[in-house]
Amino acid sequence: ENKIGGFERLKLVNGYQQEVRLLGSIPTISTLADGSGEYAAATINYTSGYGAAVFDLTHYVDNQAIPADQIVRIAGDTMKTDSWIDDVVEKQILGVEATIGTAINTTGAQGRSTLGGWAQVIDDGTTYATYGGIDRSQSANADWRGNILASTGQLTLPKIRTGQDTCNVQGGQPTIAVCGQTVYGISRQLVEGQTVVYNPPDFVTYGGSHFNYGGITFLLDKYVASGVMGLLDPTVWKFVMNNMGFNSQVVMPEQARFLQASGLVHFEAWMGFICQSPSYNYKFSGITS
């Protein structure tokens, strides 16, 4: 569970589900009056409501065939062949990264055939009522809701600070803002005269464009939907995967014969993008300027 920028990079799990334990309602602690009533009041209390949000992990499989005619053309040059196979594997890895990057910025619900997106998680229970099997539209489950500004219109610094404060009062500490190119440009114009732009060490590794304002690092992400920005508390998000899935042999000729290929690069994994406290996060939608 090594962390970069506060996010859990990867948590290895077994099985096809991930469970997030919840405390439910908290108990009310009472004072005790002096005197003989102390004996009667010294009872054992039990507060029900312990439970869990359960998420099905998403099952991904990919098989990249290597046609025999492509290998034959470069056979005999060992270094060239090895390099070319590396390119095949690299291309598949990039495909996995692009697939994940696209999915976690959508409004898809975490499930066996869909990798969950943060834009679906951060909701007040009106549009996306159920998360992890819990119905957020019910008032009893209000703590499981995210915070949203549905029709933001013009994005302003006071609106951003209100988003921070809304999360803070619920225990969250959003330190990451993710947005697409247009919203990123709008945000940068808002703070250019008021902030010192620097490169946080945790993010320099990844490159890309980012700046900081009010304790929030704004990240440019091409996969974020237009007109949307998320203020995220990275400590409550996790990406889980049960197996990287790349076969140790890398190229498996036996399984590729029926494809009339000389090799097959196989990928298979169960994974999930999960938030343990949606109320620690804020989403701006409908940003126009």
Short mmCIF file of C-alpha atoms in Angstrom, two decimals:
data_model
loop_
_atom_site.label_atom_id
_atom_site.label_comp_id
_atom_site.label_asym_id
_atom_site.label_seq_id
_atom_site.Cartn_x
_atom_site.Cartn_y
_atom_site.Cartn_z
CA GLU A 1 0.00 0.00 0.00
CA ASN A 2 2.73 2.47 -0.91
CA LYS A 3 1.32 5.94 -1.37
CA ILE A 4 2.15 8.66 -3.88
CA GLY A 5 0.52 12.04 -3.44
CA GLY A 6 -1.65 10.56 -0.72
CA PHE A 7 -3.25 8.01 -3.03
CA GLU A 8 -2.79 4.32 -2.35
CA ARG A 9 -0.90 3.25 -5.45
CA LEU A 10 -2.12 -0.32 -5.42
CA LYS A 11 -3.66 -2.66 -2.89
CA LEU A 12 -3.46 -6.33 -3.75
CA VAL A 13 -6.60 -8.30 -2.92
CA ASN A 14 -7.86 -11.83 -3.36
CA GLY A 15 -11.27 -12.79 -4.70
CA TYR A 16 -13.69 -10.75 -6.76
CA GLN A 17 -15.19 -8.39 -4.14
CA GLN A 18 -13.93 -5.62 -1.88
CA GLU A 19 -15.67 -4.76 1.39
CA VAL A 20 -15.51 -1.40 3.15
CA ARG A 21 -16.52 -1.73 6.81
CA LEU A 22 -18.76 0.99 8.22
CA LEU A 23 -19.52 1.91 11.83
CA GLY A 24 -23.08 2.99 11.16
CA SER A 25 -24.69 5.26 13.77
CA ILE A 26 -22.50 6.42 16.64
CA PRO A 27 -23.57 6.09 20.28
CA THR A 28 -24.68 8.98 22.48
CA ILE A 29 -22.61 9.21 25.66
CA SER A 30 -24.49 10.41 28.77
CA THR A 31 -23.44 12.08 31.99
CA LEU A 32 -23.97 10.38 35.32
CA ALA A 33 -25.49 11.96 38.44
CA ASP A 34 -23.94 11.36 41.85
CA GLY A 35 -25.66 9.15 44.36
CA SER A 36 -27.37 5.80 44.44
CA GLY A 37 -28.53 6.22 40.83
CA GLU A 38 -24.98 5.47 39.72
CA TYR A 39 -25.63 1.76 40.22
CA ALA A 40 -28.74 1.74 38.07
CA ALA A 41 -27.10 3.77 35.33
CA ALA A 42 -24.01 1.55 35.09
CA THR A 43 -25.49 -0.57 32.32
CA ILE A 44 -23.95 -2.00 29.15
CA ASN A 45 -25.15 -0.34 25.95
CA TYR A 46 -25.10 -1.62 22.41
CA THR A 47 -25.52 0.52 19.34
CA SER A 48 -26.53 -1.44 16.25
CA GLY A 49 -25.72 -0.42 12.72
CA TYR A 50 -22.36 -2.02 12.00
CA GLY A 51 -22.16 -3.07 8.41
CA ALA A 52 -20.24 -2.74 5.17
CA ALA A 53 -20.37 -1.45 1.63
CA VAL A 54 -19.61 -4.27 -0.78
CA PHE A 55 -18.16 -3.73 -4.25
CA ASP A 56 -17.86 -6.22 -7.07
CA LEU A 57 -14.45 -5.99 -8.71
CA THR A 58 -14.26 -5.48 -12.46
CA HIS A 59 -12.99 -8.37 -14.57
CA TYR A 60 -10.64 -7.37 -17.38
CA VAL A 61 -9.16 -9.76 -19.95
CA ASP A 62 -7.09 -9.04 -23.04
CA ASN A 63 -5.22 -11.30 -25.46
CA GLN A 64 -2.79 -9.72 -27.91
CA ALA A 65 -1.89 -12.15 -30.67
CA ILE A 66 1.47 -12.01 -32.43
CA PRO A 67 0.99 -13.22 -36.03
CA ALA A 68 3.52 -15.73 -37.27
CA ASP A 69 4.38 -13.69 -40.37
CA GLN A 70 5.49 -10.75 -38.19
CA ILE A 71 7.86 -12.89 -36.13
CA VAL A 72 9.27 -14.63 -39.23
CA ARG A 73 10.28 -11.29 -40.74
CA ILE A 74 12.60 -10.51 -37.85
CA ALA A 75 13.53 -14.02 -36.72
CA GLY A 76 17.27 -14.62 -36.53
CA ASP A 77 18.06 -11.25 -35.00
CA THR A 78 17.68 -12.03 -31.30
CA MET A 79 18.05 -8.48 -30.02
CA LYS A 80 15.61 -7.14 -32.59
CA THR A 81 13.10 -9.88 -31.83
CA ASP A 82 13.31 -9.26 -28.07
CA SER A 83 12.86 -5.54 -28.59
CA TRP A 84 9.85 -6.05 -30.83
CA ILE A 85 8.15 -8.34 -28.30
CA ASP A 86 8.82 -5.71 -25.63
CA ASP A 87 6.97 -3.24 -27.85
CA VAL A 88 3.98 -5.58 -28.05
CA VAL A 89 3.86 -5.87 -24.27
CA GLU A 90 4.38 -2.10 -23.83
CA LYS A 91 1.50 -1.40 -26.20
CA GLN A 92 -0.78 -3.66 -24.17
CA ILE A 93 0.27 -1.99 -20.91
CA LEU A 94 -0.52 1.42 -22.37
CA GLY A 95 -3.92 0.07 -23.43
CA VAL A 96 -4.62 -1.02 -19.86
CA GLU A 97 -3.59 2.40 -18.52
CA ALA A 98 -5.78 4.24 -21.03
CA THR A 99 -8.74 1.98 -20.24
CA ILE A 100 -8.38 2.59 -16.50
CA GLY A 101 -7.80 6.33 -16.94
CA THR A 102 -10.96 6.66 -19.01
CA ALA A 103 -13.10 4.54 -16.68
CA ILE A 104 -12.24 6.23 -13.36
CA ASN A 105 -13.28 9.61 -14.77
CA THR A 106 -16.74 8.48 -15.87
CA THR A 107 -20.04 8.14 -14.02
CA GLY A 108 -19.95 4.36 -14.29
CA ALA A 109 -20.82 2.39 -11.14
CA GLN A 110 -18.26 -0.09 -9.83
CA GLY A 111 -19.29 -3.58 -10.90
CA ARG A 112 -18.25 -6.82 -12.58
CA SER A 113 -18.31 -5.25 -16.05
CA THR A 114 -17.68 -1.57 -15.20
CA LEU A 115 -14.78 0.07 -13.39
CA GLY A 116 -16.18 2.75 -11.08
CA GLY A 117 -15.67 6.46 -11.71
CA TRP A 118 -15.19 9.21 -9.11
CA ALA A 119 -17.88 11.35 -10.78
CA GLN A 120 -20.42 8.66 -9.86
CA VAL A 121 -19.16 8.29 -6.31
CA ILE A 122 -19.40 12.01 -5.47
CA ASP A 123 -23.17 12.46 -5.56
CA ASP A 124 -25.80 13.60 -3.08
CA GLY A 125 -27.91 10.52 -3.69
CA THR A 126 -30.21 12.22 -6.21
CA THR A 127 -28.70 11.08 -9.51
CA TYR A 128 -26.65 8.10 -8.36
CA ALA A 129 -28.51 6.85 -5.32
CA THR A 130 -26.77 3.53 -4.69
CA TYR A 131 -23.08 3.16 -3.95
CA GLY A 132 -21.56 -0.04 -2.62
CA GLY A 133 -25.05 -1.47 -2.16
CA ILE A 134 -26.09 1.39 0.15
CA ASP A 135 -29.04 3.60 -0.81
CA ARG A 136 -27.83 7.16 -0.29
CA SER A 137 -31.23 8.66 -1.08
CA GLN A 138 -32.38 7.59 2.38
CA SER A 139 -31.79 10.18 5.10
CA ALA A 140 -30.35 7.53 7.41
CA ASN A 141 -27.48 7.09 4.94
CA ALA A 142 -26.73 10.79 4.47
CA ASP A 143 -23.13 10.32 5.69
CA TRP A 144 -22.48 8.10 2.66
CA ARG A 145 -23.24 10.92 0.21
CA GLY A 146 -20.76 13.09 -1.65
CA ASN A 147 -20.97 16.87 -1.91
CA ILE A 148 -21.88 18.48 -5.22
CA LEU A 149 -22.57 21.81 -6.89
CA ALA A 150 -24.70 20.64 -9.78
CA SER A 151 -24.95 23.83 -11.87
CA THR A 152 -21.78 25.72 -11.08
CA GLY A 153 -21.89 28.22 -13.93
CA GLN A 154 -18.97 30.58 -13.37
CA LEU A 155 -16.25 28.99 -11.27
CA THR A 156 -14.94 31.36 -8.58
CA LEU A 157 -12.46 31.17 -5.73
CA PRO A 158 -15.24 31.53 -3.10
CA LYS A 159 -17.01 28.52 -4.63
CA ILE A 160 -13.80 26.49 -4.44
CA ARG A 161 -13.28 27.52 -0.81
CA THR A 162 -16.89 26.62 -0.01
CA GLY A 163 -16.23 23.19 -1.49
CA GLN A 164 -13.19 22.81 0.77
CA ASP A 165 -15.11 23.95 3.83
CA THR A 166 -18.02 21.62 3.09
CA CYS A 167 -15.66 18.66 3.06
CA ASN A 168 -13.68 19.90 6.08
CA VAL A 169 -16.74 20.12 8.31
CA GLN A 170 -17.48 16.45 7.52
CA GLY A 171 -13.94 15.36 8.32
CA GLY A 172 -12.46 15.45 4.83
CA GLN A 173 -9.35 17.23 3.64
CA PRO A 174 -9.44 17.56 -0.17
CA THR A 175 -5.95 18.27 -1.48
CA ILE A 176 -6.36 17.22 -5.12
CA ALA A 177 -8.43 18.87 -7.87
CA VAL A 178 -8.82 17.00 -11.16
CA CYS A 179 -10.12 18.72 -14.27
CA GLY A 180 -9.95 18.70 -18.05
CA GLN A 181 -8.17 21.25 -20.21
CA THR A 182 -10.86 23.96 -20.28
CA VAL A 183 -11.64 23.90 -16.56
CA TYR A 184 -7.93 23.64 -15.77
CA GLY A 185 -7.34 26.85 -17.73
CA ILE A 186 -10.22 28.59 -15.95
CA SER A 187 -8.85 27.56 -12.55
CA ARG A 188 -5.33 28.67 -13.38
CA GLN A 189 -6.53 32.12 -14.46
CA LEU A 190 -8.35 32.49 -11.13
CA VAL A 191 -5.21 31.93 -9.08
CA GLU A 192 -2.35 33.19 -11.26
CA GLY A 193 -2.06 36.47 -9.35
CA GLN A 194 -2.51 34.91 -5.93
CA THR A 195 -0.45 31.76 -5.70
CA VAL A 196 3.06 30.46 -6.01
CA VAL A 197 3.20 27.73 -8.63
CA TYR A 198 5.49 24.89 -7.61
CA ASN A 199 6.10 21.26 -8.40
CA PRO A 200 5.15 18.98 -5.50
CA PRO A 201 7.75 16.16 -5.36
CA ASP A 202 5.05 13.48 -5.36
CA PHE A 203 3.76 14.64 -8.74
CA VAL A 204 7.02 15.50 -10.50
CA THR A 205 7.45 11.78 -11.10
CA TYR A 206 4.37 11.76 -13.30
CA GLY A 207 5.13 14.96 -15.21
CA GLY A 208 2.15 16.77 -16.65
CA SER A 209 0.77 20.16 -15.69
CA HIS A 210 -0.25 21.14 -12.18
CA PHE A 211 -0.33 24.11 -9.80
CA ASN A 212 -1.24 24.73 -6.17
CA TYR A 213 -3.71 27.05 -4.49
CA GLY A 214 -5.01 27.02 -0.93
CA GLY A 215 -3.49 23.63 -0.19
CA ILE A 216 -5.01 22.05 -3.29
CA THR A 217 -2.94 20.70 -6.17
CA PHE A 218 -4.80 21.14 -9.45
CA LEU A 219 -4.08 18.37 -11.95
CA LEU A 220 -4.73 18.43 -15.69
CA ASP A 221 -6.31 15.14 -16.75
CA LYS A 222 -7.47 14.70 -20.32
CA TYR A 223 -9.95 12.01 -19.29
CA VAL A 224 -12.07 14.27 -17.03
CA ALA A 225 -15.45 15.19 -18.54
CA SER A 226 -16.04 18.71 -19.84
CA GLY A 227 -17.35 21.24 -17.31
CA VAL A 228 -16.52 19.03 -14.32
CA MET A 229 -13.96 19.31 -11.52
CA GLY A 230 -13.48 17.09 -8.51
CA LEU A 231 -12.00 18.10 -5.16
CA LEU A 232 -10.68 14.83 -3.79
CA ASP A 233 -9.39 13.71 -0.43
CA PRO A 234 -6.82 11.15 -1.62
CA THR A 235 -6.62 9.36 1.74
CA VAL A 236 -10.04 7.76 1.26
CA TRP A 237 -9.60 6.48 -2.30
CA LYS A 238 -8.04 3.17 -3.20
CA PHE A 239 -7.37 1.25 -6.38
CA VAL A 240 -7.40 -2.48 -5.73
CA MET A 241 -6.25 -5.24 -8.04
CA ASN A 242 -5.95 -8.94 -7.37
CA ASN A 243 -3.29 -9.67 -9.99
CA MET A 244 -1.30 -7.82 -12.59
CA GLY A 245 -2.20 -10.72 -14.84
CA PHE A 246 0.73 -10.66 -17.23
CA ASN A 247 1.90 -14.22 -17.67
CA SER A 248 5.47 -14.78 -16.50
CA GLN A 249 6.22 -16.42 -19.82
CA VAL A 250 5.01 -13.22 -21.55
CA VAL A 251 4.47 -14.99 -24.86
CA MET A 252 2.46 -18.23 -24.80
CA PRO A 253 2.74 -20.12 -28.10
CA GLU A 254 0.61 -23.11 -27.05
CA GLN A 255 -2.51 -21.06 -26.38
CA ALA A 256 -2.05 -19.11 -29.58
CA ARG A 257 -2.16 -21.97 -32.05
CA PHE A 258 -5.90 -21.80 -32.59
CA LEU A 259 -5.46 -18.14 -33.51
CA GLN A 260 -2.87 -19.09 -36.14
CA ALA A 261 -0.36 -16.93 -34.34
CA SER A 262 3.13 -17.58 -33.03
CA GLY A 263 2.52 -15.92 -29.68
CA LEU A 264 -0.06 -14.51 -27.33
CA VAL A 265 0.43 -11.82 -24.68
CA HIS A 266 -2.26 -12.39 -22.05
CA PHE A 267 -3.63 -9.96 -19.45
CA GLU A 268 -6.27 -10.75 -16.84
CA ALA A 269 -7.13 -9.02 -13.58
CA TRP A 270 -9.91 -8.12 -11.17
CA MET A 271 -9.79 -4.48 -10.10
CA GLY A 272 -11.80 -1.72 -8.49
CA PHE A 273 -11.64 2.03 -7.84
CA ILE A 274 -13.27 2.58 -4.46
CA CYS A 275 -13.93 5.47 -2.07
CA GLN A 276 -14.21 4.76 1.65
CA SER A 277 -15.77 8.14 2.54
CA PRO A 278 -17.66 9.89 -0.29
CA SER A 279 -18.58 12.79 2.03
CA TYR A 280 -14.91 13.84 2.17
CA ASN A 281 -15.08 14.89 -1.50
CA TYR A 282 -16.71 17.60 -3.61
CA LYS A 283 -17.76 17.78 -7.27
CA PHE A 284 -18.40 20.83 -9.44
CA SER A 285 -20.60 20.18 -12.49
CA GLY A 286 -21.84 22.50 -15.19
CA ILE A 287 -18.80 24.81 -15.14
CA THR A 288 -19.27 27.29 -17.99
CA SER A 289 -16.62 29.95 -17.35
#
